[in-house]
Amino acid sequence: MAHAAGANSGDAQGISKPDLAQDGLKDTAKFSSPADRSTRQSAPVPTGKLAAAPMTETAGAANPTLAVGLDAFAVSAHAVYLDSSVTSAATPLDISIAWGDGATTAASASGTQIVNSEHTYAELGTYTVKVTVTDKAANTSVTNEVAVTTAGSDYTPYGPTRLLDTRNGTGAPKTKVAAYTSAHLKIGGNGGIPAGVTAVVLNVTVTGTTSGGHVTAFADGDDRPSTSNVNFVPGQTVPNLVIVPVGPNGYVNLYNGGWESVDLIADVTGYFTQTASSGYTPLAPQRFVDTRSGTGTAKGQLAGYGSFSTQISGLGKVPASGVTAVALNVTVTNPRSDGHLTVFPSGQQAPTASNVNFTTGQTIANSVIVPVGPDGKISIRNGGWNPADVIVDVVGYYSPQSKGSYLPFTPERMLDTRDPESPVYGPLGGRDYIYVPMGEPGSGVTGFVLNATVTNTKDSGFLAVSPDPNTLDEYDNDAASQPTPPTSSTLNWTTGKTVPNLVQASTGGTGIVDFWNQSDGDADLIVDVFGMYQEN
């Protein structure tokens, strides 16, 4: 067990590699077609060849036990594993597998045995796999089929649209959510959102708080996890982005973990389905906007009730075309009054949805996933009545060309420096970082959806999350170089505050993600994992 170093040490602490890659697959479906569904037929005579001498047995009697049963299951976002259970007399057999996307695989067997095959689909979807087993000597073949659905999910932008507001009865009764109860929110089939969605992107805001507590988002029908998505204190209005699985009935639950009732607001910005749409490409955080320096927009604070648009497509590592949505970390600082920011596609009116809520003088960040306008731009509106500075860091984008598909899984707590059982125990020192091997190079895992929370903060600062250039072998052999501390912030805090934020963390080329305490004082760090992106 590694213990966090003291303040200002500049040291790194690592944790053992979590077994995360299979978590997105452990609850996926199995697809089966038993052997008794096999259909028999005479094997076709090869084209251009003379037929063999007539057999004394008919096709129905030759090799009478010949049959094939099929069992398939997902082994990654795009790949399936197939067991073809052949029953046959002891004789050579030819096997042909048509995967339903135009690809075929040839195999062979000798009598009764299980033949294992694997296939990766270029696009998500449901495919009919057809397996034909041929006994040439008996002039007989059998065929069986099974429908398989890839495990990954692609993203479709939507909105931003308000689905829930308990203050006015939108999406739920017009009343606060009582302590230790949940708001029951319909997602699948709500408005233009189709049934069968696997996960949804919501900006969840808690307000009207009279006690401390937290909000946990989870799929209806699942056990409520021990993780949290939004933390709050009395009198606070605080949002956080969540990517939450949707229950089979199309609903999600938003649980009030405080001991007093609260109002909840939820704005949807997109959803995931097991059909081809937009995949995700994570990026190391890139700063696109900073009103303090004039980056990406005019230099100077954004006026109260003012808006600006900024180019996304074609800048940095974002492609010039095909981008449907962008993943951001949006920070407001030096606001001269209370207010909120709204991020929306350019060319549209600002919706009623909010992305970042702030109080006078506060520095606060929130993750945002927003559709990109037809001109490749997004717009930001200051909903406060006085000016504020705005910072925008791009952490990834969605496009039909991107291959990263989402695999949501049961939320789990990966790290809690307050817990003696955690892989790292003890506060994370100022300017220190924790490196976490999260993806195996070559596995196709490109990023993870996390929720990071800092608490017991001893100084003001920010958390930075970025891919590490070192490999795990280099860390294990004391050959790792010191990574350059990131300047982009994932979440910001002041002394004594507890602050959460969703993180879409890129694993880079080495599969290691760094969590930096960019302050001069200790802070406790909690990291919950909600899903991963995989290209294959």
XYZ file of C-alpha atoms in Angstrom:
536
model
C 0.000 0.000 0.000
C 1.402 3.360 -1.002
C 1.061 6.314 1.342
C 0.686 9.821 -0.037
C 3.727 12.034 0.384
C 3.801 15.224 2.390
C 3.017 18.705 1.152
C 5.238 20.291 -1.520
C 7.266 17.110 -2.000
C 6.743 16.876 -5.755
C 6.579 13.109 -5.304
C 4.337 10.614 -7.082
C 2.296 7.806 -5.622
C 1.064 4.913 -7.716
C -1.619 2.355 -7.171
C -1.915 -1.190 -8.399
C -3.621 -1.545 -11.753
C -7.400 -1.711 -11.193
C -9.207 -4.532 -12.952
C -11.444 -2.158 -14.906
C -11.241 -3.376 -18.492
C -13.694 -6.243 -17.912
C -16.107 -4.328 -15.697
C -17.945 -2.972 -18.701
C -18.547 -6.499 -19.955
C -19.504 -8.490 -16.878
C -23.215 -7.702 -17.162
C -23.546 -7.931 -20.941
C -25.967 -10.322 -22.595
C -25.263 -13.822 -23.857
C -26.728 -14.759 -27.239
C -27.645 -18.391 -27.895
C -29.274 -20.619 -30.450
C -29.425 -24.291 -29.340
C -28.388 -27.155 -31.574
C -31.976 -28.305 -32.103
C -32.518 -25.191 -34.230
C -30.035 -26.495 -36.797
C -31.455 -27.021 -40.279
C -30.163 -29.849 -42.503
C -29.657 -29.861 -46.225
C -27.665 -31.677 -48.859
C -24.250 -30.083 -49.309
C -24.042 -28.202 -52.638
C -21.936 -29.685 -55.407
C -18.896 -27.452 -56.038
C -19.327 -25.335 -59.168
C -17.591 -26.708 -62.244
C -17.074 -30.187 -60.802
C -18.812 -33.440 -61.636
C -21.093 -34.774 -58.986
C -19.822 -37.670 -56.934
C -21.347 -41.098 -57.351
C -24.784 -41.363 -55.730
C -24.652 -42.195 -52.033
C -26.591 -45.018 -50.529
C -27.692 -42.725 -47.627
C -29.990 -39.758 -48.056
C -29.083 -36.348 -46.643
C -31.499 -36.949 -43.813
C -29.864 -40.202 -42.820
C -26.174 -39.417 -43.454
C -24.310 -38.376 -40.265
C -27.662 -38.268 -38.441
C -26.283 -36.547 -35.307
C -24.810 -33.581 -37.228
C -25.880 -30.323 -35.554
C -24.391 -27.062 -34.269
C -25.373 -24.950 -31.268
C -24.247 -21.334 -30.951
C -23.320 -19.236 -27.909
C -21.929 -15.702 -28.287
C -20.964 -12.904 -25.913
C -19.132 -9.601 -26.084
C -15.412 -9.426 -25.366
C -15.031 -5.690 -26.074
C -17.085 -2.743 -27.280
C -17.039 -3.944 -30.895
C -16.001 -7.612 -30.688
C -17.907 -10.831 -30.000
C -16.699 -14.322 -29.123
C -18.539 -17.283 -30.614
C -18.643 -20.889 -29.430
C -19.895 -23.247 -32.150
C -20.741 -26.530 -30.423
C -20.599 -29.169 -33.140
C -22.173 -32.608 -32.700
C -21.132 -35.115 -35.334
C -19.858 -38.557 -36.174
C -16.057 -38.829 -36.136
C -15.392 -37.388 -39.573
C -13.717 -34.259 -41.033
C -15.988 -31.211 -41.179
C -15.758 -27.807 -42.835
C -17.156 -24.792 -40.971
C -18.101 -21.449 -42.473
C -19.064 -18.467 -40.283
C -20.795 -15.493 -41.894
C -20.693 -12.660 -39.354
C -23.524 -10.608 -40.822
C -21.396 -7.661 -41.926
C -20.008 -9.237 -45.110
C -17.060 -10.901 -43.361
C -16.655 -14.676 -43.256
C -14.388 -17.054 -41.349
C -13.446 -20.621 -42.313
C -12.656 -23.304 -39.741
C -12.562 -27.076 -39.489
C -13.468 -29.774 -37.009
C -13.303 -33.525 -36.667
C -16.359 -34.967 -35.064
C -17.940 -33.529 -31.927
C -16.104 -30.484 -30.559
C -16.435 -26.782 -29.721
C -14.947 -24.365 -32.252
C -14.008 -20.914 -30.908
C -14.078 -17.797 -33.104
C -13.857 -14.053 -32.537
C -14.869 -11.115 -34.721
C -14.617 -7.325 -34.417
C -17.327 -5.232 -36.068
C -16.401 -1.901 -37.606
C -19.770 -0.425 -36.601
C -21.963 -1.035 -33.592
C -25.257 -2.772 -34.136
C -27.174 -6.049 -34.222
C -25.967 -8.700 -36.660
C -27.158 -12.185 -37.637
C -24.306 -14.702 -37.432
C -24.789 -17.775 -39.649
C -22.714 -20.929 -39.080
C -22.683 -23.744 -41.619
C -21.071 -27.115 -40.848
C -20.504 -29.403 -43.853
C -19.749 -33.119 -43.961
C -18.572 -33.503 -47.551
C -18.243 -37.268 -47.281
C -21.916 -37.560 -46.369
C -23.000 -34.779 -48.737
C -24.735 -33.152 -45.761
C -24.579 -29.767 -44.024
C -26.357 -28.072 -41.149
C -26.890 -24.364 -40.536
C -27.746 -22.375 -37.424
C -28.120 -18.627 -36.857
C -27.896 -16.325 -33.846
C -28.490 -12.571 -33.563
C -25.750 -10.724 -31.649
C -25.567 -7.112 -30.490
C -22.263 -5.361 -29.872
C -21.727 -4.215 -26.286
C -20.512 -0.656 -26.920
C -22.697 2.416 -27.208
C -22.305 5.481 -29.429
C -23.329 9.017 -28.598
C -26.114 11.124 -30.070
C -26.256 14.845 -29.125
C -29.611 16.083 -27.841
C -30.663 19.467 -26.565
C -29.623 20.873 -24.163
C -33.153 20.290 -22.864
C -34.576 20.446 -19.350
C -36.128 17.128 -18.333
C -36.519 17.678 -14.591
C -37.209 20.639 -12.338
C -38.920 19.849 -9.053
C -39.440 23.578 -8.432
C -42.103 23.793 -11.139
C -43.150 20.175 -11.705
C -41.163 19.480 -14.892
C -40.626 15.727 -15.188
C -41.705 15.039 -11.578
C -44.195 16.285 -8.977
C -43.822 19.920 -7.969
C -42.240 19.261 -4.612
C -38.790 18.841 -3.131
C -37.174 15.419 -3.138
C -37.353 14.140 0.436
C -34.284 12.992 2.314
C -33.090 9.489 1.402
C -35.553 9.167 -1.492
C -35.139 9.427 -5.255
C -36.560 11.417 -8.119
C -37.699 8.954 -10.786
C -36.825 10.436 -14.201
C -37.988 9.087 -17.560
C -35.260 9.063 -20.238
C -36.097 6.451 -22.901
C -39.111 7.592 -24.921
C -39.027 11.096 -23.409
C -39.362 13.656 -26.201
C -37.087 12.676 -29.076
C -34.996 10.286 -26.987
C -35.615 6.734 -28.240
C -36.463 3.727 -26.141
C -33.569 1.369 -25.552
C -30.974 3.998 -24.630
C -28.124 2.546 -22.574
C -26.877 5.729 -20.884
C -27.670 9.428 -20.769
C -25.687 12.612 -20.236
C -27.339 14.895 -17.676
C -26.312 18.101 -16.010
C -27.750 17.606 -12.518
C -28.204 20.647 -10.293
C -29.183 20.597 -6.629
C -30.664 23.740 -5.079
C -32.816 24.796 -2.144
C -30.504 22.930 0.214
C -30.895 23.292 3.990
C -28.402 20.597 4.997
C -25.315 18.936 3.634
C -25.501 15.811 1.514
C -24.961 14.302 -1.908
C -26.869 13.130 -4.980
C -26.316 9.705 -6.535
C -27.495 8.957 -10.080
C -28.123 5.335 -11.058
C -30.178 3.168 -13.395
C -33.669 2.282 -12.255
C -33.735 -1.375 -11.287
C -30.102 -1.410 -10.121
C -28.962 -1.347 -6.519
C -28.001 2.161 -5.455
C -24.193 2.409 -5.512
C -22.099 3.902 -2.713
C -20.640 6.480 -5.112
C -21.768 10.118 -5.329
C -22.213 12.544 -8.235
C -23.030 15.893 -6.613
C -21.983 17.046 -3.122
C -23.633 20.025 -1.446
C -23.742 22.074 1.761
C -26.600 24.159 3.236
C -27.664 27.041 1.025
C -25.617 25.886 -1.957
C -26.710 25.577 -5.583
C -24.294 23.220 -7.319
C -24.343 21.360 -10.673
C -22.374 18.396 -11.933
C -22.391 16.498 -15.196
C -23.263 12.803 -14.968
C -23.159 9.972 -17.500
C -25.542 7.460 -15.994
C -26.831 4.065 -17.230
C -30.532 3.931 -18.047
C -32.671 1.107 -16.678
C -34.417 -1.391 -18.987
C -37.647 0.515 -18.332
C -36.092 3.769 -19.598
C -35.733 5.455 -16.180
C -32.905 6.736 -13.995
C -33.019 7.600 -10.305
C -31.546 10.694 -8.648
C -31.119 9.900 -4.958
C -31.013 12.627 -2.305
C -28.404 11.488 0.211
C -28.887 14.532 2.449
C -30.924 14.596 5.648
C -33.230 17.381 4.415
C -35.288 17.737 1.219
C -33.804 19.423 -1.882
C -34.877 20.603 -5.318
C -33.314 18.820 -8.285
C -32.874 20.008 -11.871
C -31.663 17.811 -14.752
C -30.774 18.988 -18.266
C -30.030 16.408 -20.970
C -27.319 17.019 -23.573
C -27.150 13.591 -25.229
C -27.637 9.855 -24.944
C -25.953 6.559 -25.847
C -27.393 3.639 -27.843
C -26.037 0.316 -29.138
C -26.290 1.527 -32.718
C -23.726 3.309 -34.855
C -23.683 7.064 -34.244
C -20.809 9.173 -32.862
C -17.817 7.606 -31.136
C -15.500 9.459 -28.755
C -11.906 10.580 -29.144
C -10.316 11.727 -25.860
C -7.621 14.393 -25.904
C -5.108 15.705 -23.449
C -6.791 18.880 -22.146
C -6.336 21.832 -24.516
C -7.226 25.440 -23.627
C -9.499 26.958 -26.260
C -10.893 29.986 -24.392
C -9.604 32.308 -21.679
C -11.209 35.728 -21.464
C -8.396 36.888 -19.177
C -5.867 36.638 -22.021
C -8.100 36.919 -25.083
C -7.676 33.265 -26.077
C -10.537 32.172 -28.322
C -12.561 35.349 -27.825
C -12.179 39.027 -27.028
C -9.961 39.875 -24.062
C -12.019 41.008 -21.097
C -14.758 39.637 -18.903
C -17.969 38.356 -20.447
C -20.630 40.948 -19.726
C -23.719 40.138 -17.697
C -26.330 38.500 -19.939
C -23.753 38.606 -22.724
C -22.719 35.794 -25.061
C -19.870 34.856 -27.352
C -19.192 32.067 -29.841
C -15.888 30.274 -30.272
C -14.513 27.939 -32.905
C -14.114 24.274 -31.978
C -13.825 22.323 -35.244
C -10.468 22.607 -36.969
C -8.541 23.898 -33.951
C -5.927 22.010 -31.960
C -6.450 18.302 -32.468
C -10.173 18.623 -33.218
C -10.991 17.724 -36.859
C -12.239 20.419 -39.216
C -15.408 18.475 -40.074
C -17.642 15.705 -38.775
C -17.592 16.762 -35.107
C -21.069 16.371 -33.609
C -20.313 17.281 -29.986
C -17.386 18.337 -27.832
C -16.410 17.446 -24.255
C -15.277 20.464 -22.247
C -14.250 21.599 -18.834
C -15.724 25.079 -18.338
C -14.477 27.321 -15.537
C -15.815 30.652 -14.341
C -13.590 32.921 -12.262
C -13.704 36.468 -10.881
C -17.502 36.776 -11.254
C -18.819 40.103 -9.978
C -22.221 38.682 -9.044
C -24.050 35.414 -8.623
C -25.118 33.711 -11.834
C -24.688 30.788 -14.193
C -23.163 29.911 -17.552
C -25.045 28.195 -20.359
C -23.125 26.394 -23.106
C -25.018 25.612 -26.328
C -24.526 25.040 -30.084
C -23.905 28.176 -32.109
C -26.772 29.361 -34.278
C -29.380 28.578 -31.613
C -31.089 30.531 -28.889
C -29.660 29.963 -25.427
C -31.767 27.289 -23.676
C -32.993 27.517 -20.097
C -30.461 24.856 -19.111
C -27.442 25.866 -17.011
C -23.984 24.295 -16.958
C -22.041 26.181 -14.281
C -23.609 27.963 -11.299
C -21.496 30.450 -9.345
C -21.549 32.975 -6.555
C -19.805 36.336 -6.393
C -16.029 35.931 -6.477
C -16.150 32.151 -6.827
C -13.894 30.070 -9.095
C -15.728 26.900 -10.091
C -15.555 24.405 -12.964
C -17.941 21.881 -14.448
C -17.725 19.293 -17.204
C -19.858 19.965 -20.261
C -20.758 17.874 -23.311
C -22.395 20.106 -25.902
C -23.416 19.706 -29.555
C -21.313 21.686 -32.027
C -23.146 24.049 -34.366
C -23.140 23.661 -38.161
C -20.339 26.257 -38.366
C -18.143 24.244 -35.988
C -18.691 26.654 -33.082
C -20.257 26.651 -29.635
C -21.713 29.602 -27.735
C -21.487 30.582 -24.064
C -23.884 32.897 -22.247
C -23.336 34.586 -18.902
C -26.624 34.318 -17.020
C -25.394 36.616 -14.241
C -26.102 40.325 -14.187
C -22.446 41.323 -13.886
C -19.282 40.328 -15.814
C -17.220 37.178 -15.233
C -14.142 35.524 -16.721
C -14.641 32.261 -18.623
C -12.118 29.493 -19.347
C -12.800 26.539 -21.660
C -10.594 23.439 -21.944
C -11.388 20.816 -24.600
C -10.900 17.233 -23.375
C -12.365 15.281 -26.321
C -14.872 15.196 -29.152
C -17.570 12.975 -30.671
C -17.809 12.169 -34.372
C -18.965 9.334 -36.682
C -15.295 8.764 -37.542
C -14.311 8.265 -33.893
C -14.167 4.605 -32.884
C -14.329 4.954 -29.089
C -17.613 3.402 -27.941
C -18.896 3.699 -24.393
C -19.233 0.770 -21.999
C -21.111 1.851 -18.861
C -20.759 -0.348 -15.811
C -21.738 -0.500 -12.204
C -20.100 2.509 -10.495
C -17.249 1.644 -8.188
C -14.940 3.590 -5.896
C -11.380 3.307 -7.177
C -9.625 5.610 -4.748
C -10.382 7.367 -1.448
C -7.377 8.773 0.378
C -9.459 9.015 3.592
C -9.936 5.231 3.684
C -7.217 3.025 5.244
C -8.267 0.279 2.791
C -7.720 2.528 -0.244
C -4.705 1.870 -2.504
C -3.413 5.323 -1.483
C -4.136 6.309 2.117
C -3.490 9.776 3.465
C -3.955 13.267 1.977
C -2.425 14.032 -1.394
C 0.307 16.588 -0.784
C 0.477 19.946 -2.485
C 1.975 19.737 -6.014
C 2.042 15.926 -5.738
C 0.287 13.513 -8.071
C -1.078 9.988 -8.041
C -0.503 7.885 -11.168
C -3.086 5.217 -11.935
C -2.568 2.466 -14.560
C -6.092 2.248 -15.946
C -5.803 0.836 -19.452
C -3.583 -1.866 -20.909
C -1.736 -0.550 -24.008
C -3.145 -2.339 -27.037
C -6.486 -3.090 -25.351
C -8.258 -0.348 -27.303
C -9.327 1.388 -24.079
C -8.799 5.105 -24.708
C -10.501 6.780 -21.773
C -12.618 6.485 -18.648
C -15.599 8.369 -17.247
C -14.852 9.260 -13.635
C -16.147 11.457 -10.877
C -13.370 13.137 -8.916
C -14.042 14.779 -5.561
C -11.649 16.745 -3.359
C -12.339 17.348 0.330
C -10.506 18.389 3.497
C -8.671 20.956 1.405
C -5.982 22.929 3.263
C -5.417 25.606 0.616
C -7.087 26.969 -2.513
C -6.148 25.268 -5.768
C -7.286 22.964 -8.520
C -7.179 19.317 -9.559
C -5.613 18.495 -12.920
C -6.162 15.140 -14.632
C -4.033 14.163 -17.626
C -2.429 11.155 -19.360
C 1.034 10.195 -18.136
C 3.888 9.822 -20.685
C 5.551 7.056 -18.649
C 4.792 3.354 -18.848
C 4.034 1.174 -15.846
C 7.307 -0.690 -16.419
C 9.195 2.608 -16.160
C 7.521 3.360 -12.834
C 8.125 -0.174 -11.566
C 11.821 0.038 -12.498
C 12.369 3.590 -11.188
C 12.995 4.823 -14.733
C 10.004 7.168 -15.036
C 10.586 10.816 -15.846
C 8.758 13.618 -14.038
C 5.638 14.531 -16.073
C 5.030 18.194 -16.786
C 2.310 19.419 -14.392
C -0.831 20.327 -16.378
C -2.053 23.910 -16.348
C -5.670 23.050 -17.194
C -8.054 22.504 -14.299
C -10.580 19.734 -13.833
C -12.098 21.202 -10.685
C -11.300 24.229 -8.531
C -11.639 24.669 -4.778
C -11.092 27.075 -1.937
C -9.811 26.151 1.502
C -12.091 23.762 3.368
C -14.471 23.080 0.454
C -15.671 19.738 -0.904
C -15.950 19.884 -4.705
C -16.841 17.129 -7.240
C -16.638 17.102 -11.032
C -17.083 14.570 -13.797
C -13.848 13.724 -15.615
C -13.486 12.208 -19.094
C -9.897 11.065 -18.668
C -7.709 10.101 -21.601
C -5.391 7.145 -21.005
C -2.954 8.451 -23.633
C -0.502 6.010 -25.176
C 0.575 4.336 -21.941
C -2.758 3.674 -20.211
C -1.749 5.704 -17.134
C -3.759 8.661 -15.804
C -2.326 11.258 -13.406
C -4.265 13.150 -10.707
C -2.436 16.352 -9.635
C -3.071 18.426 -6.515
C -2.295 21.873 -7.891
C -2.280 23.698 -4.569
C 0.242 24.278 -1.803
C -1.755 22.347 0.793
C -2.918 18.788 1.349
C -6.252 17.555 0.002
C -8.128 14.265 0.124
C -9.084 12.768 -3.234
C -11.968 10.427 -4.048
C -12.305 8.890 -7.531
C -15.354 6.915 -8.675
C -15.403 5.076 -12.023
C -18.552 4.895 -14.160
C -17.496 3.537 -17.555
C -14.879 3.423 -20.285
C -14.393 4.125 -23.981
C -12.984 1.372 -26.201
C -12.065 1.468 -29.895
C -12.134 -2.248 -30.713
